Amino acid sequence: MRHTRMSRKIPHTFSDRVLDFRFPTSWQELNQEQLRYVFFAITLFAPAKTKTYIFMRFTGIRMKKKVKDGWLCTFRISWRKKLRFIMHDWQICSFIRQLDFISKPNGYPVRLDCIAGRYAIDAMLHGLSFEDYLCCENHYQGYLYSQDINHLKSLYGFLYKKHPGLKGTLKAFFSHTKEYELMSVFLWWGSIKLYFSSMFHHFFQPIQSMGDADQPEIPDLMGAMNAQIRALTGGDVTKEKEVLQMDCWRALTELDAKAHDIQELKSRQKNGRN
């Protein structure tokens, strides 16, 4: 089977001396090559430069020399034809604003299909056990509070699996994760959390914002994990193994329903309708 390589460049048209590009407007519209470069740019460049580099890579425009109020640029229409033009600073600012979605929280999970010889599980985590989900959340929170890269490596190990057999084992063994790839795993889990907060909004409640003088407290991850397991087992320890092996979507659906019931009960009690 023949595979075609995806391009980092976005579609363009050229007619009547007008060069027109069709920019992506969301994370979902990025193909794998584009997504990989976006994660690379976010990790490598300062925020102020990130979108400019992405703009140049996606369009294929080359900025050759700074001139008054702009840049002398080139763009190759074909192997024989190259355009030369001046792009003004205000035009560059206008163009890169179309990439503003990159600097905003992504509420729809996207991820790299393959990293270092391993292949990603379902982007929405369908098929991930509740036990592995809890472990992933612990490593995500651990990285947030410690900035220890080993937490991201562990998170990567849960979300990316090697192909079975000797070939898959060798490929994974001789491949190494890069910093931007681990950052992509971190951002993937962050987008999962945003997505789940909209899907299971009774269970995932927003955290009260703190003042500038307040220091964030390290969450009691073990306590939170045990509380979720107890809620699903009803305190019956014989059901714990079954609960941990449950699909995380099923477990979160049950937790969301229980949270809804508790909120309804509190509301009735508050209004005196016991």
Coordinates of C-alpha atoms in Angstrom, one line a residue:
M1 CA 0.0 0.0 0.0
R2 CA 1.4 3.4 -1.0
H3 CA 1.3 6.2 1.5
T4 CA 1.3 9.9 0.5
R5 CA 3.1 12.4 2.6
M6 CA 0.9 15.2 4.0
S7 CA 2.1 18.7 3.4
R8 CA 2.7 21.4 6.0
K9 CA 1.6 24.0 3.4
I10 CA -1.9 25.2 3.2
P11 CA -3.9 25.4 -0.1
H12 CA -3.4 28.6 -2.2
T13 CA -4.7 30.2 -5.4
F14 CA -3.0 32.8 -7.7
S15 CA -4.9 34.8 -10.2
D16 CA -5.0 38.4 -11.4
R17 CA -1.8 39.0 -9.4
V18 CA -3.5 38.1 -6.2
L19 CA -2.1 35.3 -3.9
D20 CA -4.8 33.9 -1.7
F21 CA -4.4 31.3 1.1
R22 CA -7.0 29.2 2.9
F23 CA -5.9 29.3 6.5
P24 CA -7.1 26.7 9.1
T25 CA -9.4 28.1 11.7
S26 CA -9.2 25.4 14.3
W27 CA -7.0 22.7 15.7
Q28 CA -9.2 20.1 14.0
E29 CA -8.3 21.4 10.6
L30 CA -4.6 20.8 11.0
N31 CA -3.2 17.7 9.4
Q32 CA -0.5 15.6 11.1
E33 CA 2.5 17.4 9.5
Q34 CA 1.0 20.8 10.4
L35 CA 0.1 19.7 13.9
R36 CA 3.6 18.4 14.4
Y37 CA 5.1 21.7 13.3
V38 CA 2.7 23.7 15.5
F39 CA 3.8 21.7 18.6
F40 CA 7.4 22.2 17.6
A41 CA 7.0 25.9 17.2
I42 CA 5.1 26.3 20.5
T43 CA 7.9 24.5 22.3
L44 CA 10.8 26.2 20.6
F45 CA 9.9 29.8 20.0
A46 CA 8.8 32.6 22.2
P47 CA 5.0 33.2 22.1
A48 CA 5.4 36.5 20.1
K49 CA 7.2 34.7 17.3
T50 CA 5.4 31.4 17.3
K51 CA 2.5 32.4 15.0
T52 CA 4.9 34.2 12.6
Y53 CA 7.0 31.1 12.1
I54 CA 3.9 29.0 11.6
F55 CA 2.5 31.5 9.1
M56 CA 5.7 31.3 7.1
R57 CA 5.9 27.5 7.2
F58 CA 2.2 27.0 6.3
T59 CA 2.3 29.4 3.4
G60 CA 5.8 28.8 2.0
I61 CA 6.4 32.6 2.0
R62 CA 10.0 33.5 2.6
M63 CA 10.9 36.9 4.2
K64 CA 14.2 37.9 2.6
K65 CA 14.9 41.4 3.8
K66 CA 13.4 44.1 6.0
V67 CA 12.3 47.2 4.1
K68 CA 10.5 50.3 5.1
D69 CA 7.2 49.4 6.8
G70 CA 7.5 45.7 5.9
W71 CA 9.4 42.8 4.3
L72 CA 10.7 41.9 0.9
C73 CA 9.2 38.4 0.4
T74 CA 9.3 35.6 -2.2
F75 CA 6.8 32.8 -3.0
R76 CA 7.4 30.0 -5.4
I77 CA 4.4 29.4 -7.7
S78 CA 6.2 26.6 -9.6
W79 CA 9.7 25.4 -10.0
R80 CA 10.2 28.0 -12.8
K81 CA 8.2 30.9 -11.4
K82 CA 8.8 32.9 -8.2
L83 CA 6.9 35.9 -7.0
R84 CA 8.7 38.9 -5.3
F85 CA 6.6 41.3 -3.3
I86 CA 6.5 43.6 -0.3
M87 CA 4.4 42.5 2.7
H88 CA 3.6 45.3 5.0
D89 CA 3.8 44.9 8.8
W90 CA 0.0 45.5 9.1
Q91 CA -0.6 42.7 6.6
I92 CA 1.5 40.3 8.5
C93 CA -0.3 41.2 11.8
S94 CA -3.6 40.6 10.0
F95 CA -2.6 37.3 8.5
I96 CA -1.2 35.8 11.8
R97 CA -4.4 36.8 13.7
Q98 CA -6.1 34.0 11.7
L99 CA -3.9 31.7 13.7
D100 CA -5.1 33.0 17.1
F101 CA -6.8 29.7 17.8
I102 CA -3.3 28.2 18.4
S103 CA -2.8 30.3 21.6
K104 CA -6.3 29.6 23.0
P105 CA -7.3 26.5 25.0
N106 CA -8.3 23.7 22.7
G107 CA -11.6 22.1 23.8
Y108 CA -11.6 19.5 21.1
P109 CA -8.8 16.8 21.5
V110 CA -6.3 16.4 18.8
R111 CA -2.9 14.6 19.0
L112 CA 0.0 13.3 17.0
D113 CA -0.8 9.8 15.6
C114 CA 2.7 8.5 16.2
I115 CA 5.5 9.4 18.5
A116 CA 8.9 7.6 18.7
G117 CA 7.7 4.4 17.3
R118 CA 4.5 4.2 19.4
Y119 CA 0.9 4.8 18.2
A120 CA -1.7 6.9 19.9
I121 CA -4.8 5.5 21.5
D122 CA -8.2 7.0 20.6
A123 CA -8.1 10.8 20.7
M124 CA -11.2 10.9 22.9
L125 CA -9.8 8.1 25.2
H126 CA -12.5 5.5 24.2
G127 CA -11.2 2.1 25.3
L128 CA -8.9 3.5 28.1
S129 CA -9.5 1.9 31.4
F130 CA -10.6 4.0 34.4
E131 CA -7.5 2.9 36.2
D132 CA -5.2 4.1 33.4
Y133 CA -7.3 7.3 33.2
L134 CA -6.6 8.0 36.9
C135 CA -2.9 7.3 36.5
C136 CA -2.8 9.7 33.5
E137 CA -4.5 12.4 35.5
N138 CA -2.1 11.9 38.4
H139 CA 0.9 12.4 36.0
Y140 CA -0.6 15.4 34.4
Q141 CA -1.2 17.1 37.8
G142 CA 2.2 16.0 38.9
Y143 CA 3.9 17.7 35.9
L144 CA 1.8 20.9 36.5
Y145 CA 3.0 21.2 40.1
S146 CA 6.6 19.9 39.7
Q147 CA 7.6 20.5 36.0
D148 CA 9.3 17.1 36.2
I149 CA 9.5 15.9 32.6
N150 CA 9.3 12.3 33.8
H151 CA 5.6 12.8 34.5
L152 CA 5.1 13.6 30.8
K153 CA 7.1 10.5 29.8
S154 CA 4.9 8.4 32.0
L155 CA 1.8 10.0 30.5
Y156 CA 3.2 9.3 27.0
G157 CA 3.6 5.6 28.0
F158 CA -0.1 5.3 28.9
L159 CA -1.4 7.2 25.8
Y160 CA 0.9 5.7 23.1
K161 CA 1.3 2.0 22.6
K162 CA 3.9 0.0 20.6
H163 CA 2.8 -2.3 17.8
P164 CA 2.8 -6.0 18.8
G165 CA 5.6 -8.2 17.7
L166 CA 9.4 -7.9 17.4
K167 CA 9.2 -5.1 14.7
G168 CA 7.1 -2.9 16.9
T169 CA 9.3 -3.6 20.0
L170 CA 12.5 -2.7 18.0
K171 CA 11.0 0.4 16.5
A172 CA 10.0 1.7 19.9
F173 CA 13.3 0.8 21.5
F174 CA 15.4 2.7 19.0
S175 CA 13.2 5.8 18.9
H176 CA 13.4 8.6 21.4
T177 CA 10.8 11.2 22.3
K178 CA 11.6 14.9 21.6
E179 CA 10.7 17.7 23.9
Y180 CA 8.0 19.1 21.6
E181 CA 6.4 15.6 21.3
L182 CA 6.1 15.3 25.1
M183 CA 4.6 18.8 25.1
S184 CA 2.1 17.6 22.6
V185 CA 1.1 14.8 25.0
F186 CA 0.6 17.4 27.8
L187 CA -1.5 19.6 25.5
W188 CA -3.6 16.6 24.4
W189 CA -4.5 15.7 28.0
G190 CA -5.3 19.4 28.7
S191 CA -7.7 19.4 25.7
I192 CA -9.2 16.1 27.0
K193 CA -9.9 17.8 30.4
L194 CA -11.6 20.7 28.7
Y195 CA -13.7 18.4 26.5
F196 CA -14.7 16.2 29.5
S197 CA -15.6 19.3 31.5
S198 CA -18.3 20.0 28.9
M199 CA -19.4 16.4 28.5
F200 CA -19.5 15.7 32.3
H201 CA -20.2 19.2 33.7
H202 CA -21.9 17.9 36.9
F203 CA -18.8 16.0 37.9
F204 CA -16.1 18.4 36.6
Q205 CA -16.8 21.6 38.5
P206 CA -14.6 24.8 38.0
I207 CA -12.1 25.5 40.6
Q208 CA -12.6 28.8 42.5
S209 CA -10.0 31.4 41.4
M210 CA -7.5 32.6 43.9
G211 CA -6.1 36.0 44.6
D212 CA -2.6 36.9 43.5
A213 CA -1.3 36.5 47.0
D214 CA -2.6 33.0 47.3
Q215 CA -0.3 30.1 46.5
P216 CA -1.7 27.1 44.7
E217 CA -2.1 24.1 46.9
I218 CA -0.8 20.7 45.9
P219 CA -4.0 18.6 45.3
D220 CA -4.6 15.5 47.3
L221 CA -4.5 13.2 44.2
M222 CA -4.7 10.0 46.2
G223 CA -7.6 11.2 48.2
A224 CA -9.5 12.4 45.0
M225 CA -8.8 9.0 43.3
N226 CA -10.0 7.0 46.3
A227 CA -13.1 9.1 46.5
Q228 CA -14.0 8.4 42.9
I229 CA -13.4 4.7 43.3
R230 CA -15.6 4.6 46.5
A231 CA -18.4 6.5 44.7
L232 CA -18.4 3.8 41.9
T233 CA -18.1 0.8 44.2
G234 CA -20.5 2.1 46.8
G235 CA -18.0 1.2 49.4
D236 CA -17.9 -2.5 48.3
V237 CA -14.2 -3.3 48.0
T238 CA -15.0 -6.5 46.1
K239 CA -16.1 -4.4 43.1
E240 CA -12.9 -2.3 43.0
K241 CA -11.2 -4.4 40.4
E242 CA -14.2 -4.3 38.2
V243 CA -14.5 -0.6 38.5
L244 CA -10.8 0.0 37.7
Q245 CA -11.1 -2.1 34.5
M246 CA -14.2 -0.2 33.4
D247 CA -13.9 2.0 30.3
C248 CA -13.2 5.6 31.5
W249 CA -16.1 7.0 29.6
R250 CA -18.5 4.6 31.4
A251 CA -17.0 5.4 34.8
L252 CA -17.2 9.2 34.2
T253 CA -20.8 8.9 33.0
E254 CA -21.7 7.2 36.3
L255 CA -19.7 9.7 38.3
D256 CA -21.4 12.6 36.5
A257 CA -24.9 11.1 37.2
K258 CA -24.0 10.7 40.9
A259 CA -22.8 14.3 41.0
H260 CA -26.0 15.4 39.4
D261 CA -28.1 13.5 41.9
I262 CA -26.1 15.1 44.8
Q263 CA -26.6 18.6 43.4
E264 CA -30.3 17.9 43.0
L265 CA -30.6 16.7 46.6
K266 CA -28.7 19.8 47.9
S267 CA -30.9 22.1 45.9
R268 CA -34.1 20.5 47.3
Q269 CA -32.8 20.7 50.8
K270 CA -31.9 24.3 50.3
N271 CA -35.3 25.1 49.1
G272 CA -36.9 23.2 51.9
R273 CA -38.4 20.5 49.7
N274 CA -37.1 17.4 51.5

